[in-house]
CSV table of C-alpha atoms in Angstrom, one decimal:
chain,number,residue,atom,x,y,z
A,1,MET,CA,75.7,14.9,0.6
A,2,ILE,CA,73.6,11.8,1.0
A,3,THR,CA,74.3,8.2,-0.3
A,4,VAL,CA,71.5,6.5,-1.7
A,5,GLY,CA,71.4,2.5,-2.1
A,6,TYR,CA,69.4,0.7,-4.8
A,7,TYR,CA,68.2,-3.1,-4.4
A,8,ALA,CA,66.7,-5.6,-6.5
A,9,ALA,CA,64.5,-4.0,-9.1
A,10,ALA,CA,65.5,-0.9,-7.9
A,11,GLU,CA,69.2,-1.4,-8.9
A,12,ASP,CA,68.3,-2.4,-11.9
A,13,ALA,CA,66.0,0.8,-12.9
A,14,ALA,CA,68.3,3.2,-11.4
A,15,GLY,CA,71.4,1.3,-13.3
A,16,THR,CA,73.5,1.7,-10.2
A,17,ALA,CA,73.7,-0.1,-6.9
A,18,ARG,CA,74.8,3.0,-4.9
A,19,GLU,CA,75.4,6.8,-6.0
A,20,ARG,CA,76.2,10.0,-3.9
A,21,LEU,CA,74.2,12.8,-4.4
A,22,HIS,CA,74.1,16.7,-3.2
A,23,THR,CA,70.9,17.0,-1.9
A,24,HIS,CA,68.8,19.8,0.1
A,25,ALA,CA,66.3,17.1,0.8
A,26,THR,CA,65.4,17.1,4.1
A,27,THR,CA,62.8,14.2,4.0
A,28,VAL,CA,62.2,10.9,2.7
A,29,GLY,CA,59.5,11.9,0.2
A,30,GLU,CA,61.6,15.1,-0.9
A,31,LEU,CA,64.9,12.5,-1.9
A,32,ALA,CA,62.6,9.9,-3.4
A,33,ARG,CA,61.3,12.6,-5.9
A,34,GLU,CA,64.7,13.7,-6.7
A,35,VAL,CA,65.9,10.3,-7.6
A,36,CYS,CA,62.8,9.5,-9.2
A,37,GLU,CA,63.6,12.9,-11.6
A,38,ARG,CA,66.9,11.7,-12.0
A,39,HIS,CA,66.6,8.0,-13.2
A,40,GLY,CA,63.2,8.6,-14.6
A,41,GLU,CA,59.7,6.6,-15.2
A,42,PRO,CA,61.4,2.9,-14.3
A,43,LEU,CA,62.7,3.8,-10.9
A,44,ALA,CA,59.4,6.0,-9.9
A,45,SER,CA,57.3,3.4,-10.3
A,46,ILE,CA,59.4,1.2,-8.3
A,47,VAL,CA,59.7,4.0,-5.5
A,48,THR,CA,56.0,4.1,-4.9
A,49,VAL,CA,55.6,0.6,-3.6
A,50,SER,CA,59.2,0.9,-2.1
A,51,SER,CA,60.3,1.5,2.0
A,52,PHE,CA,63.3,3.2,2.8
A,53,LEU,CA,66.1,2.2,5.0
A,54,VAL,CA,66.9,5.6,7.0
A,55,GLY,CA,69.8,4.5,9.3
A,56,ASP,CA,68.8,1.5,11.6
A,57,GLU,CA,64.8,2.2,10.8
A,58,THR,CA,62.9,0.9,8.0
A,59,THR,CA,60.0,3.5,6.8
A,60,ARG,CA,57.4,4.4,4.3
A,61,ASP,CA,56.4,7.6,5.3
A,62,PRO,CA,57.5,10.4,3.3
A,63,LYS,CA,58.0,12.9,5.7
A,64,THR,CA,60.9,11.1,7.9
A,65,SER,CA,63.4,13.1,8.3
A,66,ILE,CA,66.8,12.5,6.5
A,67,ASP,CA,68.7,15.5,8.2
A,68,GLY,CA,71.8,14.3,9.8
A,69,VAL,CA,71.7,10.8,8.0
A,70,SER,CA,74.7,9.6,5.3
A,71,ALA,CA,72.7,7.0,3.8
A,72,VAL,CA,69.3,5.7,2.7
A,73,ASP,CA,68.4,2.8,0.9
A,74,VAL,CA,65.3,2.2,-1.5
A,75,LEU,CA,64.2,-1.3,-0.6
A,76,PRO,CA,61.5,-2.4,-3.1
A,77,PRO,CA,59.2,-5.5,-1.9
A,78,PHE,CA,61.0,-8.7,-2.3
A,79,ALA,CA,59.8,-11.9,-3.4
A,80,GLY,CA,59.0,-14.2,-0.5
A,81,GLY,CA,58.8,-11.9,2.2
């Protein structure tokens, strides 16, 4: 079980700020594919330009492990920074 947090445009596209998922994903890329399949194209177009907060680390690397992580946040580009 993992909690996925969505911020800004990702929240709008997913229709929620946070959800708990049962997943077999072991990497950021696998989790990203899963949430894109779950929420469709509006979220998929945002996820492709987003970074992910995994624990205390921000990454864009789809191979980043999420083993043992309880939450991953989807961080789309924010205006002004």
